[in-house]
Short mmCIF file of C-alpha atoms in Angstrom, two decimals:
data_model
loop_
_atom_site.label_atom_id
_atom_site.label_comp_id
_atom_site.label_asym_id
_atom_site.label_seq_id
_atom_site.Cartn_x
_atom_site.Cartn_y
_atom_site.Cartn_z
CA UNK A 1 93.80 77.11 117.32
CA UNK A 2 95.30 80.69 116.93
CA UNK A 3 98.52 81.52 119.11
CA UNK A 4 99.81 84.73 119.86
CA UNK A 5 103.42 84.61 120.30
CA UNK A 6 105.49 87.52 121.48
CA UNK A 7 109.32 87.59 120.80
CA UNK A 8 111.30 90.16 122.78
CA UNK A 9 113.03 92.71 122.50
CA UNK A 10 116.24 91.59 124.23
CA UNK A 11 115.52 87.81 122.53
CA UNK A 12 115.84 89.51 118.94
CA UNK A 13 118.07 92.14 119.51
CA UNK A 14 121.26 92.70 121.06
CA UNK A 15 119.50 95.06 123.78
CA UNK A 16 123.04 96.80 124.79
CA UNK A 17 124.28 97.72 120.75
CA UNK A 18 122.37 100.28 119.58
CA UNK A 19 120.06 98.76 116.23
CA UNK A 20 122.25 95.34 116.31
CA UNK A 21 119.49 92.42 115.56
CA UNK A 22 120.63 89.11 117.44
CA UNK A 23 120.86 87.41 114.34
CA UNK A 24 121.69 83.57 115.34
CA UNK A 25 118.83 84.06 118.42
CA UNK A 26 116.78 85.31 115.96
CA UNK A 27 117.24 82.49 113.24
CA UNK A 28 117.36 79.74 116.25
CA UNK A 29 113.55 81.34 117.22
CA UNK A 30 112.76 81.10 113.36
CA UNK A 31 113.65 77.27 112.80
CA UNK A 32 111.82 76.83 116.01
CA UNK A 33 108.53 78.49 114.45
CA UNK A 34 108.97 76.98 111.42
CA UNK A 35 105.65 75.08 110.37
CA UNK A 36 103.42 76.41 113.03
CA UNK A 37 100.06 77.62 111.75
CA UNK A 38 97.64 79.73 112.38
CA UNK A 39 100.45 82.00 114.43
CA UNK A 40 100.60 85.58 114.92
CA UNK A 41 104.22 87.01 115.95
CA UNK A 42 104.68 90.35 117.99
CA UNK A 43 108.51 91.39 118.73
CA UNK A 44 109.31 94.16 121.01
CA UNK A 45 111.54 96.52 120.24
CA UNK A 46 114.89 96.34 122.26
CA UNK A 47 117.71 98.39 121.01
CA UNK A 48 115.70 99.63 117.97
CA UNK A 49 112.89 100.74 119.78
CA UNK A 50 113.68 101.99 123.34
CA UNK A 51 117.18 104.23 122.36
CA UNK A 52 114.86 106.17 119.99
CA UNK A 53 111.94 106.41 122.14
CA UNK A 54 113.73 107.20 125.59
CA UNK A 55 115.94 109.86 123.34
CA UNK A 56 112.35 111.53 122.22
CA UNK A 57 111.09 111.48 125.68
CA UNK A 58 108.24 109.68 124.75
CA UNK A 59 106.31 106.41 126.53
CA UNK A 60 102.97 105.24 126.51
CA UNK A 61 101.80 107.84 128.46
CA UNK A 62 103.56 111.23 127.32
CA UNK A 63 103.57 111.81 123.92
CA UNK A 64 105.36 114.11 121.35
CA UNK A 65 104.01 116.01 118.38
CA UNK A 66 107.38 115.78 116.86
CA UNK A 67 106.66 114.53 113.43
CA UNK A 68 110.90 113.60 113.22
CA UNK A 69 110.73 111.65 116.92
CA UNK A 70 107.52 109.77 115.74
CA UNK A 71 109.28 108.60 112.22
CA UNK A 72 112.39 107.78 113.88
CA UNK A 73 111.08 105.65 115.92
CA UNK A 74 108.87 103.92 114.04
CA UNK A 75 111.33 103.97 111.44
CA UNK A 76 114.11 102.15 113.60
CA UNK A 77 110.70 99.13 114.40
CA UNK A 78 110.31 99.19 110.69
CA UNK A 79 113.81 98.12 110.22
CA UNK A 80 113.69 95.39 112.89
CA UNK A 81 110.79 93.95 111.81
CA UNK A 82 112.05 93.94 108.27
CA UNK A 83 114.99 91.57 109.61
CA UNK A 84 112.28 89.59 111.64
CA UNK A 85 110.03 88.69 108.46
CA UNK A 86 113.48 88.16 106.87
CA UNK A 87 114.77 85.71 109.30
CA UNK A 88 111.18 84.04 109.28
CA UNK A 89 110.74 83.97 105.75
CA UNK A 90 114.66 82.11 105.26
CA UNK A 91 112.93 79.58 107.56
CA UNK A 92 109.42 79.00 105.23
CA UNK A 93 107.09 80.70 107.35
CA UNK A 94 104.57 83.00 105.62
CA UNK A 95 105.82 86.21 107.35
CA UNK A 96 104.41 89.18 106.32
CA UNK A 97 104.47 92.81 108.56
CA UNK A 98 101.82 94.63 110.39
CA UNK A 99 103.14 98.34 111.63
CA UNK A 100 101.21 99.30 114.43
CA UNK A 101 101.22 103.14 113.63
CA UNK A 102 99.38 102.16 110.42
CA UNK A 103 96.76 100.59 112.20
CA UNK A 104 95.96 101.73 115.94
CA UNK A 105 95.23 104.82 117.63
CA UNK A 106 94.09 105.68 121.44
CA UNK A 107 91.77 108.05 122.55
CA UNK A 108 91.89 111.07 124.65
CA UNK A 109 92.02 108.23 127.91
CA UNK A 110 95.05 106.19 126.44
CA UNK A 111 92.58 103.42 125.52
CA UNK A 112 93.98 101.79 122.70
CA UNK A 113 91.60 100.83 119.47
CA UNK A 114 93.51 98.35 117.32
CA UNK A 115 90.88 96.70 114.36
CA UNK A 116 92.56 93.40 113.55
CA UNK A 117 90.30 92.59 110.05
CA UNK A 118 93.50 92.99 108.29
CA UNK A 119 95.01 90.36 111.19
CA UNK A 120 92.32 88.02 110.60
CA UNK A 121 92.34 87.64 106.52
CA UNK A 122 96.50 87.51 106.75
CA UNK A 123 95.48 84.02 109.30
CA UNK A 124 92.80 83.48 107.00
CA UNK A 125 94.58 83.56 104.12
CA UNK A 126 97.40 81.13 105.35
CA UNK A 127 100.05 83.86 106.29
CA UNK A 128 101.66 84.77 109.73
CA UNK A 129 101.08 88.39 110.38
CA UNK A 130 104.44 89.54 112.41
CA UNK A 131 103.68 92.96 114.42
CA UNK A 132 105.70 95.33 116.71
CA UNK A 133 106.10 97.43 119.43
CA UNK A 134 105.44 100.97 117.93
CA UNK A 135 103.82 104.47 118.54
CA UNK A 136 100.60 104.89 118.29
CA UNK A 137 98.86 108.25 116.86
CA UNK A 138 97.15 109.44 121.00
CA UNK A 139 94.23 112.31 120.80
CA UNK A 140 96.31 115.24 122.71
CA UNK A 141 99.43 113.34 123.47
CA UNK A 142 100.73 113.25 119.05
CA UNK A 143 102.37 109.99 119.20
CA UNK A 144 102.86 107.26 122.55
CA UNK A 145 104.67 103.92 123.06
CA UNK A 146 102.50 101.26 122.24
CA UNK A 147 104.44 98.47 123.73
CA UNK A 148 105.05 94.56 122.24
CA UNK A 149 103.17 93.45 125.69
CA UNK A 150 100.31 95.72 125.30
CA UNK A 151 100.10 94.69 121.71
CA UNK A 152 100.12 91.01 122.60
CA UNK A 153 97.30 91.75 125.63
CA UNK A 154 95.07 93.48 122.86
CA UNK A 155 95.84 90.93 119.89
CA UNK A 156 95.00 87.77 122.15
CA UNK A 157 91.95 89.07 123.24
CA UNK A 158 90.74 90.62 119.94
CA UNK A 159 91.64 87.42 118.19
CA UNK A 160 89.99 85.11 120.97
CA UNK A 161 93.68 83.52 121.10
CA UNK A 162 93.68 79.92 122.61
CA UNK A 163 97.41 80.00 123.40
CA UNK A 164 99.50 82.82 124.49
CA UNK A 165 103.29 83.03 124.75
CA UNK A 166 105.84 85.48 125.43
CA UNK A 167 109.65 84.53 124.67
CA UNK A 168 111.67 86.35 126.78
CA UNK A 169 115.52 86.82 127.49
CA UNK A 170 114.92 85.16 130.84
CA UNK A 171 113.79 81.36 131.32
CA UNK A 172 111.02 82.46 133.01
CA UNK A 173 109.90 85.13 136.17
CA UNK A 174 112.81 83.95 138.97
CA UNK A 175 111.93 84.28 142.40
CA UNK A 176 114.21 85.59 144.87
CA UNK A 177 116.90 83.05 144.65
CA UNK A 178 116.86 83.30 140.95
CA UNK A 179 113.96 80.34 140.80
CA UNK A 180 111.82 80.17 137.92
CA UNK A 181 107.90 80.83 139.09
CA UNK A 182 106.41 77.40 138.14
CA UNK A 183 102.61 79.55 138.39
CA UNK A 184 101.32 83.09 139.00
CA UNK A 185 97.87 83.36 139.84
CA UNK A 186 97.73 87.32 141.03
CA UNK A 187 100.43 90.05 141.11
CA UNK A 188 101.09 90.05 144.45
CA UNK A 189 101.97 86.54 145.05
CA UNK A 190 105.54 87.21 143.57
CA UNK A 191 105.51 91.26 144.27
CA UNK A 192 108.67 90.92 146.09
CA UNK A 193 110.70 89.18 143.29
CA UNK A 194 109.47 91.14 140.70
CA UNK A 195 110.49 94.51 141.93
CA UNK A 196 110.35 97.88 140.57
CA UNK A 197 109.98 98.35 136.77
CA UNK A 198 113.25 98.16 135.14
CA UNK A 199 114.08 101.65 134.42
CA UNK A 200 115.79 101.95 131.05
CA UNK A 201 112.45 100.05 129.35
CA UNK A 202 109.77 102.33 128.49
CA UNK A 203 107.96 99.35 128.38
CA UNK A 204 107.57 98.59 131.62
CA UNK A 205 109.68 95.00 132.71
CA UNK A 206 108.63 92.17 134.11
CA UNK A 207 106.29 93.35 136.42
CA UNK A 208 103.99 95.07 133.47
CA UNK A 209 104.36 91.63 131.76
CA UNK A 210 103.24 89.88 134.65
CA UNK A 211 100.13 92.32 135.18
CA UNK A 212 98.76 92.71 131.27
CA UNK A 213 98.76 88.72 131.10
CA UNK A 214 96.96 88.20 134.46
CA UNK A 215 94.46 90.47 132.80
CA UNK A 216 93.77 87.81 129.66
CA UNK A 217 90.94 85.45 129.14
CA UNK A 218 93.18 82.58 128.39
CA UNK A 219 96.90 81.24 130.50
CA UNK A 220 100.51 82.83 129.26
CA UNK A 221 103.33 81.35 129.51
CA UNK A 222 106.60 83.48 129.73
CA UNK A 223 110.18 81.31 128.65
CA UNK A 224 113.21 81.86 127.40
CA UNK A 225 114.60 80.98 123.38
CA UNK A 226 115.38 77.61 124.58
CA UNK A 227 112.04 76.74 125.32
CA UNK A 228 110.14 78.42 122.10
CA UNK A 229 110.17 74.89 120.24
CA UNK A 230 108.48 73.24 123.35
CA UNK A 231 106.10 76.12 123.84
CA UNK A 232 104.86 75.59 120.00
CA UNK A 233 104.71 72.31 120.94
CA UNK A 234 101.92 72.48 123.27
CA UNK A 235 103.78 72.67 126.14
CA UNK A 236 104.10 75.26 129.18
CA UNK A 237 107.58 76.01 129.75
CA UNK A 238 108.76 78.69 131.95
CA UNK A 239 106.51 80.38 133.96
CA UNK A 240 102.31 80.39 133.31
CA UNK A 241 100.81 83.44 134.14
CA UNK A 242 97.33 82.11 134.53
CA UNK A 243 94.51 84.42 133.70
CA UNK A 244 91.03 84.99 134.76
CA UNK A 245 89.79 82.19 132.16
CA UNK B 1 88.44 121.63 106.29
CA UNK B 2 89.95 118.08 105.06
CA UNK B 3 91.97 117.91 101.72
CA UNK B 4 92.82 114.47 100.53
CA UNK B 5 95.42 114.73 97.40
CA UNK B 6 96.42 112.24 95.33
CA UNK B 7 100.46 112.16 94.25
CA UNK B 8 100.32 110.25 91.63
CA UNK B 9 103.29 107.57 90.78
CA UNK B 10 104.48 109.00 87.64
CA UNK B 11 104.59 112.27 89.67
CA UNK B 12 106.71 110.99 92.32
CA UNK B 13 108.87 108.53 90.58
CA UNK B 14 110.37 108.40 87.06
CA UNK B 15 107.79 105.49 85.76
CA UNK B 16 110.36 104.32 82.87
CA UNK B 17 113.28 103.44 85.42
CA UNK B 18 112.63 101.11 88.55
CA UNK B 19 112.86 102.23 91.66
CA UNK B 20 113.16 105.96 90.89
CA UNK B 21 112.26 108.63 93.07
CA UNK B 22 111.62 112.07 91.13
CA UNK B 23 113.25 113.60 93.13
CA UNK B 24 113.14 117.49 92.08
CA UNK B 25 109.42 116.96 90.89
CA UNK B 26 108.78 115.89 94.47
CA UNK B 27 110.56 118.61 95.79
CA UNK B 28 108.57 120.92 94.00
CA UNK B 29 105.30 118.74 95.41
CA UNK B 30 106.79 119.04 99.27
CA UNK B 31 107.64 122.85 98.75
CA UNK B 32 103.43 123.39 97.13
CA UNK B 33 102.90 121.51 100.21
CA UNK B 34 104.12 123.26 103.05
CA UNK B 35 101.76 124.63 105.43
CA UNK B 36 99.08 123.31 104.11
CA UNK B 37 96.53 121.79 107.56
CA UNK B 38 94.30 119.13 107.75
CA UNK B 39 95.73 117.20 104.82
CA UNK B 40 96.27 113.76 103.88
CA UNK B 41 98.43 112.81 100.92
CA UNK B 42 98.12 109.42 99.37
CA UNK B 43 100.96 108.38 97.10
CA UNK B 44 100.62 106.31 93.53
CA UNK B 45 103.22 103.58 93.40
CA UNK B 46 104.77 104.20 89.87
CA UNK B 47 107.92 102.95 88.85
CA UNK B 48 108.12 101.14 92.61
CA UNK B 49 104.46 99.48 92.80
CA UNK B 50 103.98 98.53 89.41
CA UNK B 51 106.85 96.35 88.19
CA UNK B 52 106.59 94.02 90.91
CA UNK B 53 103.03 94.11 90.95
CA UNK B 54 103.60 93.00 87.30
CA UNK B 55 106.49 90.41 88.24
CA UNK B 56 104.00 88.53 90.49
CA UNK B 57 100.92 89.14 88.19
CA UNK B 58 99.30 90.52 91.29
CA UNK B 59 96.22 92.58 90.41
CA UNK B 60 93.07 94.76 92.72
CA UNK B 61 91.16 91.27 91.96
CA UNK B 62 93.91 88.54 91.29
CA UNK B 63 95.81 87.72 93.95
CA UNK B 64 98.81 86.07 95.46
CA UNK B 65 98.78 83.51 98.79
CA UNK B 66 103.59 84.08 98.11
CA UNK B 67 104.43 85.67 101.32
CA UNK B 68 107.85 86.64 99.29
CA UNK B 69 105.75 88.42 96.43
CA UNK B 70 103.80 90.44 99.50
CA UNK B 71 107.15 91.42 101.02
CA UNK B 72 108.65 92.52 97.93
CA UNK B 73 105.76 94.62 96.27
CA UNK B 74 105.19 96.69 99.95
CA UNK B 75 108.32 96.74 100.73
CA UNK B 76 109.21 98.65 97.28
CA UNK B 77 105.97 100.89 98.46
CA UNK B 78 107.83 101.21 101.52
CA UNK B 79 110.81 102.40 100.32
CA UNK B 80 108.99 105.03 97.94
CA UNK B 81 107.01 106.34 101.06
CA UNK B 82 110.06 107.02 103.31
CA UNK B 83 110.96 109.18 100.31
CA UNK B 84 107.45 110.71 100.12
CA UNK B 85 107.56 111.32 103.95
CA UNK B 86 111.54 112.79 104.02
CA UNK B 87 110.52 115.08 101.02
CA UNK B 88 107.42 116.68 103.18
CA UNK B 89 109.66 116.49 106.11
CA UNK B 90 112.64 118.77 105.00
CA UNK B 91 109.90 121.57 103.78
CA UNK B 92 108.50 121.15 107.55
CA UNK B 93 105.57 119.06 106.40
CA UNK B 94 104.60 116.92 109.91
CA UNK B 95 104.91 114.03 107.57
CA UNK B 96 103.98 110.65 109.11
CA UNK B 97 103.19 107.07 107.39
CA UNK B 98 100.61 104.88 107.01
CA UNK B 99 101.25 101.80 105.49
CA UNK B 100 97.39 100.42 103.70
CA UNK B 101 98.66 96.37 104.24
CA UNK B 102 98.40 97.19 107.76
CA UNK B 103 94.92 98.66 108.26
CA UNK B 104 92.66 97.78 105.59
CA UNK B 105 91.23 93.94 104.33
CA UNK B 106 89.55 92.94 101.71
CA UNK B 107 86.42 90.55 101.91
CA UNK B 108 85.87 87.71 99.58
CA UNK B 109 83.56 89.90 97.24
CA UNK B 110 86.30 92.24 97.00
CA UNK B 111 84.78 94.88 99.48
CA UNK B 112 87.50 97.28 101.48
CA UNK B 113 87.44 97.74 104.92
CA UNK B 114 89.86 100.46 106.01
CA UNK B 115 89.36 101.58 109.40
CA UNK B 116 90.62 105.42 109.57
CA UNK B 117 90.54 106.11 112.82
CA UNK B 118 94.20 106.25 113.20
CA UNK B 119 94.00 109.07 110.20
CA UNK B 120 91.39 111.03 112.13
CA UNK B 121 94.07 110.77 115.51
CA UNK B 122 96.80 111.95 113.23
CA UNK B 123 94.77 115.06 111.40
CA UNK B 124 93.64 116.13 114.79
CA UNK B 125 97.19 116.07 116.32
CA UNK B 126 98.86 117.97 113.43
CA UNK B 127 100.30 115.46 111.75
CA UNK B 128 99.80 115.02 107.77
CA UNK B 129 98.97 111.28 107.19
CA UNK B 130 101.04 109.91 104.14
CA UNK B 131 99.42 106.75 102.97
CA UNK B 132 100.21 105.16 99.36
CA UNK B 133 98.95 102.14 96.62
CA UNK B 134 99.51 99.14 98.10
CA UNK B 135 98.70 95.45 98.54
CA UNK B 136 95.69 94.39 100.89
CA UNK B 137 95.10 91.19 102.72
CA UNK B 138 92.19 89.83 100.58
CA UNK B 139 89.99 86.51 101.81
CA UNK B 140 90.01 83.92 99.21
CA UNK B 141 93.12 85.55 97.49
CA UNK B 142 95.49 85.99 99.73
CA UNK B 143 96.53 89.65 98.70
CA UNK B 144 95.40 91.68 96.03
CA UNK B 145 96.38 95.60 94.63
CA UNK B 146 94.93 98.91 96.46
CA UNK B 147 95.96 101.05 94.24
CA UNK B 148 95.96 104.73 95.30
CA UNK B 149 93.19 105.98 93.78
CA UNK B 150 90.89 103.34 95.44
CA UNK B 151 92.30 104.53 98.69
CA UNK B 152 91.94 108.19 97.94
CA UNK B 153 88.07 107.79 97.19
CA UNK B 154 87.65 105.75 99.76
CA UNK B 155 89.64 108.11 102.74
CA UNK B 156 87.45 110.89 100.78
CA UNK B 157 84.83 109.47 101.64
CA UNK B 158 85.16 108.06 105.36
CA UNK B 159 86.76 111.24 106.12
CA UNK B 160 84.07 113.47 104.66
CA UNK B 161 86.35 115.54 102.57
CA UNK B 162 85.79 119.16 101.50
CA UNK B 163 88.29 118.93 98.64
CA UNK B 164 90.18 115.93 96.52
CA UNK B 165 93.05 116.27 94.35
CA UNK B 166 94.59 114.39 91.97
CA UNK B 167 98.34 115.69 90.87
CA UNK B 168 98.95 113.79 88.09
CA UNK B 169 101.79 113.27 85.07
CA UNK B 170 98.80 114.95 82.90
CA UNK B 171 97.44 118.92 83.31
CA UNK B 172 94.02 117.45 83.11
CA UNK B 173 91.91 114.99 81.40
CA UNK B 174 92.36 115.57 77.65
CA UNK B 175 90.15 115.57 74.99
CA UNK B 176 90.80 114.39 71.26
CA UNK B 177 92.69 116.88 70.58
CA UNK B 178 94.95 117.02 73.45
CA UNK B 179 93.09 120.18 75.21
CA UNK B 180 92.04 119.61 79.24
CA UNK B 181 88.76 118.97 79.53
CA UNK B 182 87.44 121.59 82.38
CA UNK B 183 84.35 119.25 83.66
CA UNK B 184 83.36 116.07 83.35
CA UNK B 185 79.78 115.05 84.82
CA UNK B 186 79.56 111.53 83.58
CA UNK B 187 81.94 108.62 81.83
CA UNK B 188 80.06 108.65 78.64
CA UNK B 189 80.50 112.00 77.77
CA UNK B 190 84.65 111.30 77.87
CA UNK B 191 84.27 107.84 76.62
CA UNK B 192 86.05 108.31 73.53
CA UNK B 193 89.20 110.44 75.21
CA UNK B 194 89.36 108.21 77.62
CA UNK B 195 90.41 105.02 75.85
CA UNK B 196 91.26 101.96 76.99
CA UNK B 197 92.77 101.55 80.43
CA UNK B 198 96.78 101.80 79.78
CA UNK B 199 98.12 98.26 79.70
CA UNK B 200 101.06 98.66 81.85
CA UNK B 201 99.69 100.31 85.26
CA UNK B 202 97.99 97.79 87.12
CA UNK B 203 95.80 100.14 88.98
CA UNK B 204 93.58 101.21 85.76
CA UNK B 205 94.40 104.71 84.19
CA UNK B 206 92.71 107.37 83.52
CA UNK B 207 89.25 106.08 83.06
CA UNK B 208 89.72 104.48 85.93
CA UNK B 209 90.45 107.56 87.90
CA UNK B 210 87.50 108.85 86.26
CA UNK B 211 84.94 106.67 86.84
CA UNK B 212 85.82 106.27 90.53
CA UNK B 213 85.78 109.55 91.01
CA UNK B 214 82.63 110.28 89.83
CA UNK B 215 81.43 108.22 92.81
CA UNK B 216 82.61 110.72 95.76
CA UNK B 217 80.26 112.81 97.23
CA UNK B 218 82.56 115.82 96.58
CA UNK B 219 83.93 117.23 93.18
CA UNK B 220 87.73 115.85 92.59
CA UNK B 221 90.08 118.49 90.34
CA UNK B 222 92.41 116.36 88.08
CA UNK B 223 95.92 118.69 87.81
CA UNK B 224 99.34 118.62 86.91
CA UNK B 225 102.40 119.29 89.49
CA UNK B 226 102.34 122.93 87.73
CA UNK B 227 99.39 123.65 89.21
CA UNK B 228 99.61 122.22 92.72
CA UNK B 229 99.83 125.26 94.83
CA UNK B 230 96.68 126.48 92.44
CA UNK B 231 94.78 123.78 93.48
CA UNK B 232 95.97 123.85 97.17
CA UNK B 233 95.08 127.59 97.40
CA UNK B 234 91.46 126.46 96.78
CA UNK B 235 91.51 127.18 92.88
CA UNK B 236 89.50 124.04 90.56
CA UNK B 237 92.98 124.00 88.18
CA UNK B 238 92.95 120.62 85.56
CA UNK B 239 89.67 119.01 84.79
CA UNK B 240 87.14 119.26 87.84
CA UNK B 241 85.60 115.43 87.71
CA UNK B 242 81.96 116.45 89.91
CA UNK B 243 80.70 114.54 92.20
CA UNK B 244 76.98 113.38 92.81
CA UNK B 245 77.42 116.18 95.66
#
C-alpha cells in the first residue's frame, strides 16, 4: 500500500524568514512518520524555494536560461531537503533524496516527463525516497518551477498510489467562515472560499491544490501537522479532495 | 556535435587527503572548458566518493540497504559537484547538476537504467549538464556504486556522442616502460600494462576504463589535464581507446 505524502512548504519552513527550516514542526512531522512503510515524501519549498524563484522571475510557466538562477534555486531545495532527510533520518526512517532537476524534464508544451524507476527500487529496496519542489530543465523555456503539488499529482499517479496526503499549514480548505471543507467533489463547489491564487506562491495556493488532486485516480486528503499521525494512520483528517476514482 | 568528458577524481580532488577539491587543477579544467557547446561533463568522485564508499564497503555490485551510508557517500558527491559546477560557473560555463541517485536504477542483474531525457532538455537549452560517480538505487541490494566511467559510457552512448574524453591523473595509458600508448584496439594487446585493477578506487582503474571503453560505439581519447584544451579543440591527445565504430 504505497502513500504519497506531501509536506509543505510553510509546514517545514518558516515561510516569512528567508531559508529558516521549522525545525520542531519539522521533527514533530518526523516522529509522526516514523515507522510508516512503503512511503514516499515530497516537501515544497517555502522560504527556500519561492524567495529564489520569485527573485529569478521564474514559475512553471516562464523560464530562465540563467545557469546562476537555475543553481540557486535548486541549490536553496537542495539544502532544505538535506535538513528534511536529516530530521527523518534522527527519527529511523530510511530517508534518502530525490532532486527533481536530476530527474524530470517537460517538453516544448510544459508536459512534465518524470521516470520514477529510481522511485520504485528506493520503495523496493525498503527506503523512503523524500523529493522536492524544484526546476525542471523546459524545451525553450531553460529551467521552470516544478511545484511540490505537481510533483505529488505526477508521483501518485505514476506510482499507482493507494493513499494520498498533503500536510499543509492549514487544518484543512476553510470555507467562508473559516470552516474546514469536510468533502470536495469538483472545483466549483467551494470556488468562492478558495479565492484567487495567493500571490507571493509561484506555486499556485490552495486553489491549484484543490484542482491537481481532483484530477487523481485515487481521494486526497489535505490537513494540517496535527493531523499527520492520524492521516498515516488510515484516517481522513482535514479535508478529502475526492478524485475521479 | 555532443562531447561527453570524463573529469576524473584524482583530477578534481587531491585523492591522498579527504574531501579535497583541487582546486587550481580544476581551475585550469573550467578555464579549457569555457565555451565549449553541447557538452556534458561527468565528474570521478576521488578523494570524496571513494573513502566512504570504502567506509561502508559499498561496491558497483555489493550493496548497502543503511539509509545513513547512502546519505553520506552522495552527499560527499554532492559537495564535490557544487565545486565542479561553481568552478565551470565563474569561467561562464552554464554549469548545471545532475545528481545519478536521482535518475538512474539498477535491476536485480545489475543492469542501468538512466533515463537522459532531462540531459537532452538541458544540451538543447544551453546548459552544460554536470553529472558525477555516484550511488544507484539497486533491487536486491539496496544501493550499489556508479562510478563515473560507467555513466560516461553509458550517456555516450544514449546520447549518441561524436567525441568522449577521459581527463585523467595519467597523460595516457602507459606501456611498460612508462611511454603513452597512442591506440589501443583490444584489452589483450595492453594486458600486461594494464595490471591489476588498483586496490583502493572502488570504481576499477585503468583496465577498467579500458575495457569499458572499448564497448562505445565511438573512439574515447584517454588525456591528461595538460592536454585538455588539445583534446577539446578536436585533437586525439593521450591514448585514443577505438571503438567498435
Amino acid at each position: 500500500m504505497t502513500t504519497v505524502l506531501k509536506l509543505g512548504g510553510s509546514v517545514v519552513t518558516e515561510k516569512d524568514r528567508p531559508e529558516t527550516v521549522a525545525e520542531e514542526r519539522l521533527d514533530r512531522c518526523a516522529a509522526a512518520i516514523e515507522g510508516t512503510g512503503d512511503l514516499v515524501v515530497v516537501h515544497g519549498g517555502g522560504s527556500f524555494g519561492h524567495h529564489h524563484a520569485s527573485r529569478h522571475g521564474v514559475t512553471a510557466a516562464a523560464g530562465s536560461h540563467d545557469a546562476a538562477a537555475a543553481v540557486d534555486i535548486h541549490g536553496a531545495m537542495k539544502r532544505l531537503n538535506d535538513a528534511v532527510v536529516a530530521a527523518l533520518g534522527r527519527h529511523g526512517v530510511p530517508a534518502v533524496p530525490v532532486h527533481p532537476f536530476s530527474a524530470g524534464t517537460r517538453d516544448a508544451d510544459g508536459a512534465l516527463e518524470f521516470p520514477h524507476g529510481q522511485v520504485e527500487t528506493m520503495l523496493g529496496e525498503g527506503f523512503v525516497p523524500v523529493a522536492h519542489g524544484d526546476i525542471v530543465s523546459h524545451a525553450g523555456e531553460g529551467v521552470t518551477i516544478l511545484s511540490g503539488d505537481e510533483l505529488v499529482a505526477h508521483l501518485a499517479a505514476a506510482l499507482a498510489a493507494d493513499r494520498v496526503g498533503l500536510c499543509s499549514g492549514v487544518p484543512g480548505v476553510l470555507d467562508a467562515d473559516g470552516e474546514v471543507i469536510d468533502r470536495i467533489d469538483a472545483v466549483d463547489e467551494v470556488a468562492g472560499a478558495l479565492g484567487d491564487s495567493d500571490a507571493t506562491d509561484v506555486t499556485g495556493g490552495m486553489a491549484g491544490k484543490v484542482r491537481t488532486l481532483l484530477e487523481l485516480p485515487v481521494g486526497a486528503s489535505i490537513f494540517g501537522p496535527d493531523d499527520l499521525a492520524a492521516f498515516l494512520a488510515g484516517g481522513t483528517p482535514g479535508t478529502l479532495v475526492a478524485g475521479d476514482g
